[in-house]
CSV table of C-alpha atoms in Angstrom, one decimal:
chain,number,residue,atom,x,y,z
A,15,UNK,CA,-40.6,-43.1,106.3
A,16,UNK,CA,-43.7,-43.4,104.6
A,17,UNK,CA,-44.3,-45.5,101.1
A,18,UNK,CA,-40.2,-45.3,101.1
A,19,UNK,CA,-40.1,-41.6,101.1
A,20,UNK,CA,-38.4,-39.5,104.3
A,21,UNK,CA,-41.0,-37.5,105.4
A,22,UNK,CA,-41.0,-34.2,107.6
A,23,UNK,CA,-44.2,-32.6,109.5
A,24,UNK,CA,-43.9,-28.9,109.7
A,25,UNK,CA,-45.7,-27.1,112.4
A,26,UNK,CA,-45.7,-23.2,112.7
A,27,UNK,CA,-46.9,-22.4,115.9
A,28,UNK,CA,-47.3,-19.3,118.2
A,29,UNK,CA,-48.8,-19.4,121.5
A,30,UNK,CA,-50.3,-22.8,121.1
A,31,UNK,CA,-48.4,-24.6,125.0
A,32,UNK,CA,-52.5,-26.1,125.4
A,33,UNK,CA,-52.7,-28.0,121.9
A,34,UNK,CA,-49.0,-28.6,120.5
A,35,UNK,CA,-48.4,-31.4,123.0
A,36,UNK,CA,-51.6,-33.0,122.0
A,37,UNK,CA,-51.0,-32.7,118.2
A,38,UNK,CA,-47.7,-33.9,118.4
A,39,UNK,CA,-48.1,-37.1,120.0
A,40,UNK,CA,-51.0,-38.1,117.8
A,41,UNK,CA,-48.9,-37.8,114.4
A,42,UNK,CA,-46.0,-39.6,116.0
A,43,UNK,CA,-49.0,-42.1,117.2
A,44,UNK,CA,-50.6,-42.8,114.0
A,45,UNK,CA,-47.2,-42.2,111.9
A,46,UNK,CA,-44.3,-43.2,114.0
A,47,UNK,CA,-41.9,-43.2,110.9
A,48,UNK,CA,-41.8,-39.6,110.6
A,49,UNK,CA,-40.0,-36.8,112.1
A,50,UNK,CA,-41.6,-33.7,113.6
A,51,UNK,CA,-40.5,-29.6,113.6
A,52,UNK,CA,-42.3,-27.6,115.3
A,53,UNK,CA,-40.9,-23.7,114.6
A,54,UNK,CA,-42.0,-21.9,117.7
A,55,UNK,CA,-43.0,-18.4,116.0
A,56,UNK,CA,-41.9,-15.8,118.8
A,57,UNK,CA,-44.4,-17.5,121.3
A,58,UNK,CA,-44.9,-15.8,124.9
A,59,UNK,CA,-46.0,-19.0,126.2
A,60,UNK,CA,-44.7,-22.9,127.0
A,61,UNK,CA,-45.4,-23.9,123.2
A,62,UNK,CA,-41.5,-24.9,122.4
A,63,UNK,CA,-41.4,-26.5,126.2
A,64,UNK,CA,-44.0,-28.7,125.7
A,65,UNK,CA,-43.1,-29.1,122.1
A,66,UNK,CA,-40.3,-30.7,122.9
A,67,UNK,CA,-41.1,-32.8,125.9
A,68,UNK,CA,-43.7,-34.7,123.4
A,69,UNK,CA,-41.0,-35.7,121.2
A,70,UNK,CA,-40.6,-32.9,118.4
A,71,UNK,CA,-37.5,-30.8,117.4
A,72,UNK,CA,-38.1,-27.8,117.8
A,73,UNK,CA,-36.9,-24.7,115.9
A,74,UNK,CA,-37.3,-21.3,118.3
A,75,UNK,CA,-37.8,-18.0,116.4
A,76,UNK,CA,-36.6,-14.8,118.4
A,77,UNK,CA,-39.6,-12.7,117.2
A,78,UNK,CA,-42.9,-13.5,115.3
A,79,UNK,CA,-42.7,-13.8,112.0
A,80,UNK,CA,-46.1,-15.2,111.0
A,81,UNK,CA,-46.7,-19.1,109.3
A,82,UNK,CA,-45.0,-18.0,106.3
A,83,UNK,CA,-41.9,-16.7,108.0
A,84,UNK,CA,-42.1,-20.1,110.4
A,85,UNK,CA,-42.7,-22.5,107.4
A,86,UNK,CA,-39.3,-20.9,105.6
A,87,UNK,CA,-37.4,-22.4,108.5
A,88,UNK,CA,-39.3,-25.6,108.2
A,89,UNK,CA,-38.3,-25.7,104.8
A,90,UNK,CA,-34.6,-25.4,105.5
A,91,UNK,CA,-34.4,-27.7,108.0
A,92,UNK,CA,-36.0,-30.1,105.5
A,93,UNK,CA,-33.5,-29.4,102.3
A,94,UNK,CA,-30.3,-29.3,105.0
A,95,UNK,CA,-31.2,-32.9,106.5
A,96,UNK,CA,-32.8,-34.6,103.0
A,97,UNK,CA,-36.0,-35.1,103.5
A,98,UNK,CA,-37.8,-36.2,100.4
A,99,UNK,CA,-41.2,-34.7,101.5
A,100,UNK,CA,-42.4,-31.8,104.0
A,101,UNK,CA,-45.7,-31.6,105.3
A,102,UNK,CA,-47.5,-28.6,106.9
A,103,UNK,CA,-50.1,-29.7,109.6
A,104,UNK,CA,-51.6,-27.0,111.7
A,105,UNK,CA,-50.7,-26.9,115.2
A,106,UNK,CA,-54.6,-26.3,116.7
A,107,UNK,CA,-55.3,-30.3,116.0
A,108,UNK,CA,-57.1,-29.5,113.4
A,109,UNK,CA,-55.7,-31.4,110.7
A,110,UNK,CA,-56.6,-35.2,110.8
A,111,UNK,CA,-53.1,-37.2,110.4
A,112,UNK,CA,-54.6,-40.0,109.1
A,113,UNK,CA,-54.5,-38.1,105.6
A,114,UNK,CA,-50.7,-37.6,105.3
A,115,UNK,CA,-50.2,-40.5,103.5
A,116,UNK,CA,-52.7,-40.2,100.8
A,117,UNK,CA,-51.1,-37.1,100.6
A,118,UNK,CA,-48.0,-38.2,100.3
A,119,UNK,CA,-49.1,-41.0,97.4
A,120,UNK,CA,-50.5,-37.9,95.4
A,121,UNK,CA,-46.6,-36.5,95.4
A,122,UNK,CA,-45.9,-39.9,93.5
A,123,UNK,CA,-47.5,-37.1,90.1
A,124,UNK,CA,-47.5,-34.1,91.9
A,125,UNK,CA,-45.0,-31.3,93.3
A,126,UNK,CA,-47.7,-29.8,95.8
A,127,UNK,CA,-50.8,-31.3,97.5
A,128,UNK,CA,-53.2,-29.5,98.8
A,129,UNK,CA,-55.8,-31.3,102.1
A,130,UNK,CA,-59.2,-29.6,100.5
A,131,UNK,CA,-61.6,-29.0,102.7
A,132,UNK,CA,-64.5,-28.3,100.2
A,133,UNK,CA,-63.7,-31.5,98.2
A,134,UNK,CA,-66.6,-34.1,99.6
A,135,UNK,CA,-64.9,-35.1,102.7
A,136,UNK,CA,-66.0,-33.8,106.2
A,137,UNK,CA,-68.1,-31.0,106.9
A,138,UNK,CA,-66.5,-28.1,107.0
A,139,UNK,CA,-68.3,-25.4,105.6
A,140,UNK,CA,-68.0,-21.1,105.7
A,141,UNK,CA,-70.2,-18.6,104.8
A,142,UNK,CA,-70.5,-14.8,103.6
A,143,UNK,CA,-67.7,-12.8,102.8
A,144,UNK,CA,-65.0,-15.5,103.5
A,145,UNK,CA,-67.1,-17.6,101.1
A,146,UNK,CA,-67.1,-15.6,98.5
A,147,UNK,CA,-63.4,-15.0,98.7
A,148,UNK,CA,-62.8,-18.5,98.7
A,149,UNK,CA,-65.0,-18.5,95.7
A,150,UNK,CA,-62.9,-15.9,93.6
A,151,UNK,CA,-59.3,-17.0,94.7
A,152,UNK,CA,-60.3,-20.5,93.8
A,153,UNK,CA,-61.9,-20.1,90.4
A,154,UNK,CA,-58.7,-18.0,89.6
A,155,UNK,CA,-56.2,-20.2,90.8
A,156,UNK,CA,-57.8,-23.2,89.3
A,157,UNK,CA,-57.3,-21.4,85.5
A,158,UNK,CA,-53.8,-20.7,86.4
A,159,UNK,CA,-52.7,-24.4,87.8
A,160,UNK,CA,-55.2,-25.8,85.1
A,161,UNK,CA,-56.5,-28.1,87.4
A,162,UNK,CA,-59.8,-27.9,89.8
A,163,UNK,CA,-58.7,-26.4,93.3
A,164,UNK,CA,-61.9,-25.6,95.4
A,165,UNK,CA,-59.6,-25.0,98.6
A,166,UNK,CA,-56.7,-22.5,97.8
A,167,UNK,CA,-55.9,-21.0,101.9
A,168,UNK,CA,-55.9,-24.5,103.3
A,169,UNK,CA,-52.6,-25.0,105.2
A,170,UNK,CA,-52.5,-28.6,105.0
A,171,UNK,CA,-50.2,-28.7,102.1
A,172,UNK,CA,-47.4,-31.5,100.9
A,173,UNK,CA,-44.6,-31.0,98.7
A,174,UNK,CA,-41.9,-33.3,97.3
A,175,UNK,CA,-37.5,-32.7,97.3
A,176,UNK,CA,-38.0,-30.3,94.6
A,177,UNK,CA,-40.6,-27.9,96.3
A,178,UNK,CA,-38.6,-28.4,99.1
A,179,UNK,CA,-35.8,-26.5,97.6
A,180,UNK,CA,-37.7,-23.8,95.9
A,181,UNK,CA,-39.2,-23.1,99.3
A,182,UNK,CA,-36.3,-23.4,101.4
A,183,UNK,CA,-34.9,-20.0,98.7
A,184,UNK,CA,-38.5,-18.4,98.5
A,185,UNK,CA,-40.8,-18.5,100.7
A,186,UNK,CA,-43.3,-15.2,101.0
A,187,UNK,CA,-43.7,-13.9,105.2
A,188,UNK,CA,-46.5,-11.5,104.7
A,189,UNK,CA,-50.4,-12.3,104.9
A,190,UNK,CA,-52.0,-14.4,102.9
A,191,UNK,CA,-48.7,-15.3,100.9
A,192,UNK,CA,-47.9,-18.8,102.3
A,193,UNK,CA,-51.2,-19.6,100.5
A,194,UNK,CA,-52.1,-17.4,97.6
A,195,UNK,CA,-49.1,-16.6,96.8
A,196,UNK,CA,-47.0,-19.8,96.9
A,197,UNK,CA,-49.9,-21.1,94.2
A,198,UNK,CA,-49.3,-18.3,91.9
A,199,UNK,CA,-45.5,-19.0,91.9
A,200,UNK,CA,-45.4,-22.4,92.2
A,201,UNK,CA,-48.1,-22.9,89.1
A,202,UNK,CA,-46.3,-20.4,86.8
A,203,UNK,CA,-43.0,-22.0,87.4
A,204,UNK,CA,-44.6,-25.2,85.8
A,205,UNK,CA,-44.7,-27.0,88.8
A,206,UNK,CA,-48.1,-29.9,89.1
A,207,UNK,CA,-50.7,-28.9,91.6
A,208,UNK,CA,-53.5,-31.0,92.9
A,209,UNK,CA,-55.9,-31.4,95.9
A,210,UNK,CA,-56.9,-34.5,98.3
A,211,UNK,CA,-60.3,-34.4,100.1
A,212,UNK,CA,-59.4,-34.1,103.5
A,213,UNK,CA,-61.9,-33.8,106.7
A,214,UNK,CA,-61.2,-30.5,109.0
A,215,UNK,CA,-62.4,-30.9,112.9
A,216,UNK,CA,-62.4,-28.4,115.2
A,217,UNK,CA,-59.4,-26.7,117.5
A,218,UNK,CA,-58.3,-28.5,120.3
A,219,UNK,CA,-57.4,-25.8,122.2
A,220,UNK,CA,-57.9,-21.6,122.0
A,221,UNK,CA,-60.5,-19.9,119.8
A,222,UNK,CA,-61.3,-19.1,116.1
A,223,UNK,CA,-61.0,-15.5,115.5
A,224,UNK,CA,-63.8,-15.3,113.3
A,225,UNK,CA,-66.6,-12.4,112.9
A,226,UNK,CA,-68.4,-10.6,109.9
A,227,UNK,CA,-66.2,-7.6,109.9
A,228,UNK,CA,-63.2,-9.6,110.1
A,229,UNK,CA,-64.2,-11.8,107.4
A,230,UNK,CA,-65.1,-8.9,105.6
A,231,UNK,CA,-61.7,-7.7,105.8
A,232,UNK,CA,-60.3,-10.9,105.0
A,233,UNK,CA,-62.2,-10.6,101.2
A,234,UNK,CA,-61.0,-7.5,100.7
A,235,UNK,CA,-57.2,-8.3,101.9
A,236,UNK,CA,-57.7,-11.8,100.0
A,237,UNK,CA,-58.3,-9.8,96.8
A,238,UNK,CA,-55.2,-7.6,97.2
A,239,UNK,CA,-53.0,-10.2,97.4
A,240,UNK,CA,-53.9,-12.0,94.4
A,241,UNK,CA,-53.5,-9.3,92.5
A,242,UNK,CA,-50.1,-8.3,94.2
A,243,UNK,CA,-49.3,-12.3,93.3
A,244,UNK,CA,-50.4,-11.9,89.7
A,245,UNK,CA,-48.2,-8.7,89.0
A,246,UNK,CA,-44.9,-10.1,90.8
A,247,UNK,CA,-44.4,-13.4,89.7
């Protein structure tokens, strides 16, 4: 429990048996109130194994279905068992835990809360065409939720019982669409969106796959799938 509410980390994870051990015990360390998924997304390695043996359930998918796939499941588990709040923390150690609960405080006037990393706290930065991307997606998205979003792909999102249920019935599997497309629906379906400054540090474990043809791509695929979002919802 946190501030009275039942609260529920989420972790999508694939292949991550050297971090997931790490990142659960430090949530359960600096939160022991609250109960921990992890949705093992089709890994090849020990990720549900050690998973589990640090404390978490854990939720095996037969085949990878990507984080948006992996946070439906998360989402189910959370309407079937009650939970009043679901959290998504990223299973690299790079979220900071000791955020949740201002998170969780924001869901007091808010359906979804968003951990910004471009907000004032931490250091976090990114440059060319992933910038610019980040740029577009969040001057657009701000218009739409009518509020100031400077961090629209972060995966450190809240939500309260009734985001819980939307998501738990709709959830999009494909790229991009657990972030830009969630905002779309959620703020055209009147639901109230804001963000919390939140500090970002780096991976525990594995490596960034970042270079400037992928982030290239990434504008170009970033694009699409806001305008995909705009048409279908």
């Amino acid at each position: 429990m946190i501030n009275g509410k039942k609260v529920l980390i989420i972790i999508p994870a694939w292949n991550e048996a050297a971090s997931i051990a790490d990142v659960v015990g430090e949530v359960h360390g600096e939160l022991p109130g609250v109960d921990i998924i992890v949705v093992d997304d089709g890994s090849a390695d020990d990720t549900a194994l050690r998973a589990a043996s640090a404390g978490a359930i854990v939720a095996r998918l037969p085949f990878n279905l990507g984080v948006g796939g992996a946070m439906r499941t998360g989402y189910r588990y959370a309407r079937d068992h009650g939970y009043d709040v679901a959290i998504q923390v990223d299973a690299d150690g790079q979220h900071d835990p000791r955020y949740i609960p201002k998170l969780v405080d924001a869901l007091d006037e808010h359906d979804l809360v968003i951990g910004a990393r471009f907000a004032g706290e931490g250091g976090y930065s990114v440059t060319g065409p992933r910038k610019w991307a980040m740029r577009m997606l969040s001057a657009v998205l701000s218009r739409l939720s009518r509020t100031k979003l400077t961090d629209t792909t972060s995966g450190h999102r809240a939500c309260n019982r009734r985001l819980i249920e939307f998501f738990a019935h709709w959830y999009p599997a494909e790229y991009l669409g657990d972030t830009i497309e969630v905002l779309v629906r959620v703020a055209r379906s009147g639901y109230k969106i804001t963000q919390i400054p939140v500090a970002m540090r780096p991976r525990m474990a594995g490596t960034p796959s970042n270079s400037p043809m992928k982030s290239t791509i990434y504008l170009g695929r970033a694009g699409i799938v806001l305008l995909l979002a705009l048409i279908r919802t």
